[in-house]
Amino acid sequence: MAIKVLVVDDSLVFRRMLSEFLDEDPDIEVVAMAADPYQARDMIIRFNPDVMTLDIEMPRMNGIDFMKKLIPQHPMKVIMISSMEHKVLDYIEYGAVDYVQKPHDMDSEEMRKWVFSELITKVKTAYNIKYSEKKKQQIAVTPNNINRQYHNKIVAIGASTGGTEAILAVIKNFYPNIPGTVIVQHMPPGFTKMYAERLDKECRVHVKEAEDGDAVETGKVLIAPGDKHMELVRENGRYFVRCYEGEKVSGHCPSVDVLFKSVAQAAASDAVGVILTGMGSDGARGLLAMRKKGAHTIGQDERSCVVYGMPKVAYDIGAVQYQEPLENVASKIYNILNTIP
């Protein structure tokens, strides 16, 4: 049975092109289109779609406000579509499962490439998410030694689909004594800065989008820019990050594998590596490299993952030392740190 999709966008040209290209995939059927949330509401009642693509800026009601009203009454899989001006990361709070950046070039062939390279994959991923497992109550962490200092230690985290919520769930339970933390979350350019700013407001630790040469320090979390690889380097006993443009590795830039492999070289057994929810295999080989160098490694378990892809591959190749539900990851990191000399 095909995945039923509702396309919501105020641009007639865009939604027609989007619908046409989505319909070319044999596993997808666009059952309806809507120009605004009021039309969308009627289409949801009439067609009961599996997945809705939702523009943010629309007449009569924007997409975020529609999400606030829709999800509590009619839980469904929503993929937000946005041009870069909008704070699409509000989707985290209101229940969308993913987002994509609207293409700048509306040329038909470019639209086709965008739909087939990005949007179709996310529609299928969204459809396969078990909605009841997407949101989980997080258990607050109260480490025994919140004032303990962890000298020369590093925490490295990688995630993809579903990772924005998962990362928040983990680092919201970090205290200012957490070792310098480096993160790769698959995101488009620009979104990582907004995401870091949001986390910085919600967490006890300082979170920022990494810049080349930034020091990795206690109580600081650095998130790789959306269009650059990030590596950990050690100079004169201190850790720094190197951020640079490059070809995709394991299908991504930034790549979790690039980060983890650099952490294996720079920090070895002084590191804790964490691989969270995500589609594909990015990070698995890097996490294995970390484990072989003596680092402790954690993989999110299947039950708590939005997409059990990256953690599964890492587990299958022997890269995961501890498999944990999301709500236990932060406390497990602290428990491990307390055992490292």
Short mmCIF file of C-alpha atoms in Angstrom, two decimals:
data_model
loop_
_atom_site.label_atom_id
_atom_site.label_comp_id
_atom_site.label_asym_id
_atom_site.label_seq_id
_atom_site.Cartn_x
_atom_site.Cartn_y
_atom_site.Cartn_z
CA MET A 1 0.00 0.00 0.00
CA ALA A 2 1.36 3.41 -0.98
CA ILE A 3 2.19 6.08 1.59
CA LYS A 4 -0.58 8.69 1.52
CA VAL A 5 0.86 12.22 1.46
CA LEU A 6 -0.81 15.61 1.89
CA VAL A 7 1.15 18.56 0.43
CA VAL A 8 0.51 21.93 2.11
CA ASP A 9 2.03 25.06 0.56
CA ASP A 10 0.64 28.45 -0.42
CA SER A 11 2.46 28.46 -3.77
CA LEU A 12 0.37 26.77 -6.44
CA VAL A 13 3.42 26.18 -8.65
CA PHE A 14 5.46 24.67 -5.83
CA ARG A 15 2.81 22.31 -4.52
CA ARG A 16 1.93 21.10 -8.03
CA MET A 17 5.56 20.39 -8.87
CA LEU A 18 6.12 18.78 -5.47
CA SER A 19 3.05 16.59 -5.83
CA GLU A 20 3.96 15.58 -9.39
CA PHE A 21 7.47 14.46 -8.43
CA LEU A 22 6.39 12.71 -5.23
CA ASP A 23 3.80 10.78 -7.23
CA GLU A 24 6.56 9.43 -9.48
CA ASP A 25 7.74 7.23 -6.63
CA PRO A 26 5.73 3.98 -6.70
CA ASP A 27 5.61 3.85 -2.88
CA ILE A 28 4.02 7.29 -2.52
CA GLU A 29 0.59 8.64 -3.43
CA VAL A 30 -0.22 12.34 -3.03
CA VAL A 31 -3.86 12.14 -1.96
CA ALA A 32 -4.47 15.87 -1.62
CA MET A 33 -2.99 19.38 -1.77
CA ALA A 34 -3.83 22.41 0.34
CA ALA A 35 -2.96 26.11 0.07
CA ASP A 36 -3.31 26.89 3.79
CA PRO A 37 -3.90 25.19 7.15
CA TYR A 38 -7.68 25.55 6.93
CA GLN A 39 -7.79 23.62 3.68
CA ALA A 40 -5.27 21.18 5.14
CA ARG A 41 -7.53 20.50 8.13
CA ASP A 42 -10.36 19.53 5.80
CA MET A 43 -8.06 17.34 3.70
CA ILE A 44 -6.78 15.55 6.82
CA ILE A 45 -10.33 14.70 7.88
CA ARG A 46 -11.29 13.59 4.38
CA PHE A 47 -8.19 11.61 3.31
CA ASN A 48 -6.45 10.65 6.59
CA PRO A 49 -2.93 11.01 5.12
CA ASP A 50 0.06 9.14 6.55
CA VAL A 51 2.49 12.03 6.11
CA MET A 52 2.00 15.78 5.61
CA THR A 53 4.58 18.14 4.13
CA LEU A 54 3.98 21.56 5.65
CA ASP A 55 5.28 24.96 4.63
CA ILE A 56 5.90 27.42 7.45
CA GLU A 57 4.96 30.83 6.05
CA MET A 58 1.39 30.71 4.75
CA PRO A 59 -1.65 33.00 4.71
CA ARG A 60 -4.31 32.91 7.44
CA MET A 61 -2.16 30.75 9.77
CA ASN A 62 1.52 29.83 9.69
CA GLY A 63 2.75 26.26 9.84
CA ILE A 64 4.04 26.42 13.41
CA ASP A 65 0.71 27.67 14.77
CA PHE A 66 -1.05 24.96 12.78
CA MET A 67 1.26 22.37 14.35
CA LYS A 68 0.40 23.63 17.83
CA LYS A 69 -3.28 23.07 17.15
CA LEU A 70 -3.03 19.92 15.06
CA ILE A 71 -0.68 17.54 16.84
CA PRO A 72 -2.45 17.43 20.26
CA GLN A 73 -5.78 16.65 18.55
CA HIS A 74 -4.64 14.62 15.54
CA PRO A 75 -1.15 13.12 15.96
CA MET A 76 0.43 12.55 12.56
CA LYS A 77 3.79 12.55 10.78
CA VAL A 78 4.71 16.09 9.65
CA ILE A 79 7.74 17.18 7.64
CA MET A 80 8.31 20.93 7.83
CA ILE A 81 9.51 22.67 4.67
CA SER A 82 11.17 26.05 5.02
CA SER A 83 13.30 28.61 3.31
CA MET A 84 16.22 29.70 5.48
CA GLU A 85 14.61 32.83 6.92
CA HIS A 86 12.38 30.91 9.26
CA LYS A 87 13.08 29.32 12.59
CA VAL A 88 12.03 25.89 11.49
CA LEU A 89 13.56 24.38 14.62
CA ASP A 90 10.35 25.22 16.44
CA TYR A 91 9.23 21.92 14.93
CA ILE A 92 11.12 20.18 17.74
CA GLU A 93 8.81 21.58 20.34
CA TYR A 94 5.56 21.07 18.50
CA GLY A 95 5.95 17.55 17.16
CA ALA A 96 7.13 17.46 13.53
CA VAL A 97 9.32 14.46 12.80
CA ASP A 98 11.70 16.16 10.35
CA TYR A 99 12.32 19.20 8.15
CA VAL A 100 13.84 20.06 4.80
CA GLN A 101 15.16 23.28 3.38
CA LYS A 102 13.10 24.51 0.43
CA PRO A 103 15.27 24.65 -2.72
CA HIS A 104 16.31 28.13 -3.81
CA ASP A 105 16.17 27.16 -7.48
CA MET A 106 12.61 26.36 -8.55
CA ASP A 107 13.72 25.03 -11.92
CA SER A 108 11.85 21.82 -12.70
CA GLU A 109 14.94 19.63 -12.96
CA GLU A 110 16.43 21.01 -9.75
CA MET A 111 13.14 20.43 -7.98
CA ARG A 112 13.11 16.85 -9.21
CA LYS A 113 16.65 16.26 -7.89
CA TRP A 114 15.70 17.76 -4.52
CA VAL A 115 12.57 15.66 -4.18
CA PHE A 116 14.27 12.41 -5.11
CA SER A 117 17.53 13.00 -3.22
CA GLU A 118 16.06 14.32 0.01
CA LEU A 119 12.33 14.65 0.43
CA ILE A 120 11.25 11.17 -0.65
CA THR A 121 13.72 9.59 1.75
CA LYS A 122 12.36 11.68 4.61
CA VAL A 123 8.74 10.93 3.73
CA LYS A 124 9.46 7.20 3.85
CA THR A 125 11.42 7.52 7.08
CA ALA A 126 8.62 9.54 8.67
CA TYR A 127 6.06 6.96 7.63
CA ASN A 128 8.02 4.18 9.34
CA ILE A 129 8.35 6.00 12.65
CA LYS A 130 6.29 4.46 15.42
CA TYR A 131 4.57 7.60 16.63
CA SER A 132 3.92 6.32 20.12
CA GLU A 133 7.65 5.85 20.60
CA LYS A 134 8.72 9.20 19.21
CA LYS A 135 8.14 11.16 22.42
CA LYS A 136 9.41 9.69 25.64
CA GLN A 137 9.49 11.12 29.11
CA GLN A 138 13.06 11.90 30.02
CA ILE A 139 14.42 11.00 33.43
CA ALA A 140 16.39 13.79 35.06
CA VAL A 141 19.99 12.94 35.83
CA THR A 142 21.53 13.74 39.19
CA PRO A 143 25.16 12.63 39.02
CA ASN A 144 26.82 11.70 42.30
CA ASN A 145 29.77 13.96 41.57
CA ILE A 146 28.41 17.08 39.89
CA ASN A 147 31.41 19.07 41.13
CA ARG A 148 34.02 16.54 40.03
CA GLN A 149 36.51 17.70 37.44
CA TYR A 150 37.26 15.49 34.45
CA HIS A 151 40.65 16.64 33.20
CA ASN A 152 41.55 16.07 29.53
CA LYS A 153 38.41 14.04 28.85
CA ILE A 154 36.19 14.36 25.77
CA VAL A 155 32.57 13.48 24.98
CA ALA A 156 31.71 12.99 21.29
CA ILE A 157 28.14 12.56 20.02
CA GLY A 158 26.77 11.80 16.57
CA ALA A 159 23.16 11.71 15.35
CA SER A 160 20.91 12.15 12.33
CA THR A 161 17.14 11.69 11.88
CA GLY A 162 15.47 12.27 15.23
CA GLY A 163 18.73 13.51 16.66
CA THR A 164 17.72 17.07 17.39
CA GLU A 165 15.38 15.88 20.14
CA ALA A 166 17.71 13.11 21.25
CA ILE A 167 20.70 15.43 21.65
CA LEU A 168 18.57 17.88 23.62
CA ALA A 169 17.41 15.06 25.89
CA VAL A 170 21.03 14.13 26.61
CA ILE A 171 22.74 17.48 27.07
CA LYS A 172 19.83 18.97 29.01
CA ASN A 173 21.03 16.62 31.75
CA PHE A 174 24.66 17.80 31.55
CA TYR A 175 26.11 19.87 34.35
CA PRO A 176 28.76 22.58 33.91
CA ASN A 177 31.43 20.07 34.93
CA ILE A 178 30.88 17.93 31.81
CA PRO A 179 34.06 17.55 29.75
CA GLY A 180 34.31 19.42 26.47
CA THR A 181 31.71 17.92 24.14
CA VAL A 182 31.76 17.79 20.34
CA ILE A 183 28.67 16.93 18.29
CA VAL A 184 27.78 16.20 14.69
CA GLN A 185 24.06 16.37 13.89
CA HIS A 186 23.17 16.08 10.21
CA MET A 187 21.65 19.47 9.35
CA PRO A 188 21.73 21.94 6.46
CA PRO A 189 23.94 25.07 6.68
CA GLY A 190 22.44 27.74 8.92
CA PHE A 191 20.25 25.41 10.93
CA THR A 192 23.13 24.33 13.17
CA LYS A 193 23.63 27.89 14.41
CA MET A 194 19.93 28.26 15.28
CA TYR A 195 19.95 24.83 16.88
CA ALA A 196 23.00 25.62 19.00
CA GLU A 197 21.47 28.91 20.14
CA ARG A 198 18.29 27.11 21.14
CA LEU A 199 20.17 24.49 23.14
CA ASP A 200 22.28 27.16 24.79
CA LYS A 201 19.11 28.74 26.19
CA GLU A 202 17.68 25.45 27.44
CA CYS A 203 20.75 23.77 28.95
CA ARG A 204 23.09 24.34 31.89
CA VAL A 205 26.12 24.12 29.61
CA HIS A 206 27.30 26.59 26.96
CA VAL A 207 26.37 25.45 23.45
CA LYS A 208 27.57 27.07 20.23
CA GLU A 209 28.08 26.31 16.57
CA ALA A 210 31.75 25.43 16.23
CA GLU A 211 34.21 27.71 14.47
CA ASP A 212 37.60 26.65 13.24
CA GLY A 213 40.09 26.86 16.11
CA ASP A 214 37.53 26.85 18.94
CA ALA A 215 38.88 25.41 22.20
CA VAL A 216 37.11 22.34 23.56
CA GLU A 217 36.66 23.08 27.25
CA THR A 218 34.80 21.90 30.33
CA GLY A 219 31.15 22.91 30.24
CA LYS A 220 31.20 23.77 26.53
CA VAL A 221 29.38 21.93 23.74
CA LEU A 222 30.43 22.53 20.11
CA ILE A 223 28.11 21.56 17.25
CA ALA A 224 29.63 21.09 13.79
CA PRO A 225 28.52 23.66 11.20
CA GLY A 226 25.99 22.29 8.73
CA ASP A 227 28.32 22.50 5.74
CA LYS A 228 31.72 21.64 7.24
CA HIS A 229 33.47 18.63 8.67
CA MET A 230 34.68 18.96 12.25
CA GLU A 231 37.73 17.21 13.69
CA LEU A 232 39.19 17.16 17.18
CA VAL A 233 42.88 18.04 17.46
CA ARG A 234 45.19 18.17 20.47
CA GLU A 235 47.95 20.74 20.76
CA ASN A 236 50.15 21.38 23.81
CA GLY A 237 47.85 19.35 26.03
CA ARG A 238 44.68 21.19 24.98
CA TYR A 239 41.86 20.21 22.64
CA PHE A 240 40.64 22.30 19.71
CA VAL A 241 38.39 21.74 16.72
CA ARG A 242 39.25 22.03 13.08
CA CYS A 243 36.32 22.91 10.82
CA TYR A 244 36.72 22.72 7.06
CA GLU A 245 34.84 22.29 3.81
CA GLY A 246 35.19 18.93 2.15
CA GLU A 247 33.57 16.18 0.16
CA LYS A 248 30.85 14.11 1.80
CA VAL A 249 32.08 11.21 3.92
CA SER A 250 29.71 8.30 4.59
CA GLY A 251 27.19 10.35 2.62
CA HIS A 252 27.38 13.46 4.79
CA CYS A 253 29.13 16.75 5.48
CA PRO A 254 29.52 17.14 8.39
CA SER A 255 30.21 13.46 8.96
CA VAL A 256 30.05 11.66 12.29
CA ASP A 257 32.74 9.26 11.04
CA VAL A 258 35.13 12.16 10.44
CA LEU A 259 34.58 13.47 13.97
CA PHE A 260 34.78 10.09 15.71
CA LYS A 261 37.94 9.01 13.87
CA SER A 262 39.65 12.27 14.86
CA VAL A 263 38.56 11.76 18.48
CA ALA A 264 40.05 8.26 18.38
CA GLN A 265 43.39 9.73 17.35
CA ALA A 266 43.39 12.81 19.59
CA ALA A 267 41.80 11.52 22.80
CA ALA A 268 41.94 7.69 22.61
CA SER A 269 40.91 6.19 25.97
CA ASP A 270 40.11 9.63 27.42
CA ALA A 271 36.97 9.83 25.29
CA VAL A 272 33.36 8.70 25.52
CA GLY A 273 31.62 8.21 22.17
CA VAL A 274 27.84 8.23 21.74
CA ILE A 275 25.86 7.34 18.63
CA LEU A 276 22.19 8.28 18.64
CA THR A 277 19.17 7.83 16.40
CA GLY A 278 19.70 8.25 12.68
CA MET A 279 19.27 6.71 9.27
CA GLY A 280 22.21 5.07 7.49
CA SER A 281 25.60 4.08 8.84
CA ASP A 282 27.52 7.33 9.38
CA GLY A 283 29.46 7.15 12.63
CA ALA A 284 29.59 3.37 12.96
CA ARG A 285 33.14 2.96 11.66
CA GLY A 286 34.31 6.01 13.54
CA LEU A 287 32.84 4.70 16.78
CA LEU A 288 34.60 1.39 16.18
CA ALA A 289 37.88 3.27 15.73
CA MET A 290 37.26 4.98 19.06
CA ARG A 291 36.58 1.69 20.83
CA LYS A 292 39.73 0.13 19.37
CA LYS A 293 41.70 3.05 20.83
CA GLY A 294 40.27 2.36 24.29
CA ALA A 295 37.38 4.82 24.37
CA HIS A 296 34.11 3.86 26.02
CA THR A 297 31.19 3.79 23.56
CA ILE A 298 27.42 4.05 23.91
CA GLY A 299 24.70 3.31 21.36
CA GLN A 300 21.06 4.32 21.71
CA ASP A 301 18.79 1.28 21.87
CA GLU A 302 16.17 0.40 19.29
CA ARG A 303 13.18 1.08 21.50
CA SER A 304 14.01 4.73 22.07
CA CYS A 305 15.31 5.54 18.56
CA VAL A 306 13.24 7.42 16.02
CA VAL A 307 15.28 5.55 13.39
CA TYR A 308 17.39 2.61 14.53
CA GLY A 309 19.90 2.85 11.71
CA MET A 310 23.25 4.33 12.71
CA PRO A 311 23.18 2.79 16.23
CA LYS A 312 22.23 -0.61 14.78
CA VAL A 313 25.11 -0.66 12.29
CA ALA A 314 27.50 0.43 15.05
CA TYR A 315 26.19 -2.31 17.33
CA ASP A 316 26.38 -4.96 14.61
CA ILE A 317 30.06 -4.27 13.85
CA GLY A 318 31.05 -4.31 17.53
CA ALA A 319 31.49 -0.57 17.98
CA VAL A 320 28.96 -0.26 20.82
CA GLN A 321 30.14 -1.19 24.30
CA TYR A 322 26.96 -0.15 26.13
CA GLN A 323 23.49 -0.06 24.60
CA GLU A 324 21.18 2.30 26.47
CA PRO A 325 17.70 3.84 26.17
CA LEU A 326 17.83 7.55 25.47
CA GLU A 327 16.71 8.51 28.97
CA ASN A 328 19.76 6.75 30.45
CA VAL A 329 22.45 8.06 28.12
CA ALA A 330 23.46 11.15 30.11
CA SER A 331 23.75 9.25 33.40
CA LYS A 332 25.73 6.51 31.62
CA ILE A 333 28.18 9.12 30.33
CA TYR A 334 28.73 10.37 33.87
CA ASN A 335 29.08 6.85 35.24
CA ILE A 336 31.75 6.09 32.65
CA LEU A 337 33.60 9.35 33.28
CA ASN A 338 33.75 8.50 36.97
CA THR A 339 35.62 5.29 36.12
CA ILE A 340 38.21 6.81 33.77
CA PRO A 341 41.48 7.55 35.57
#
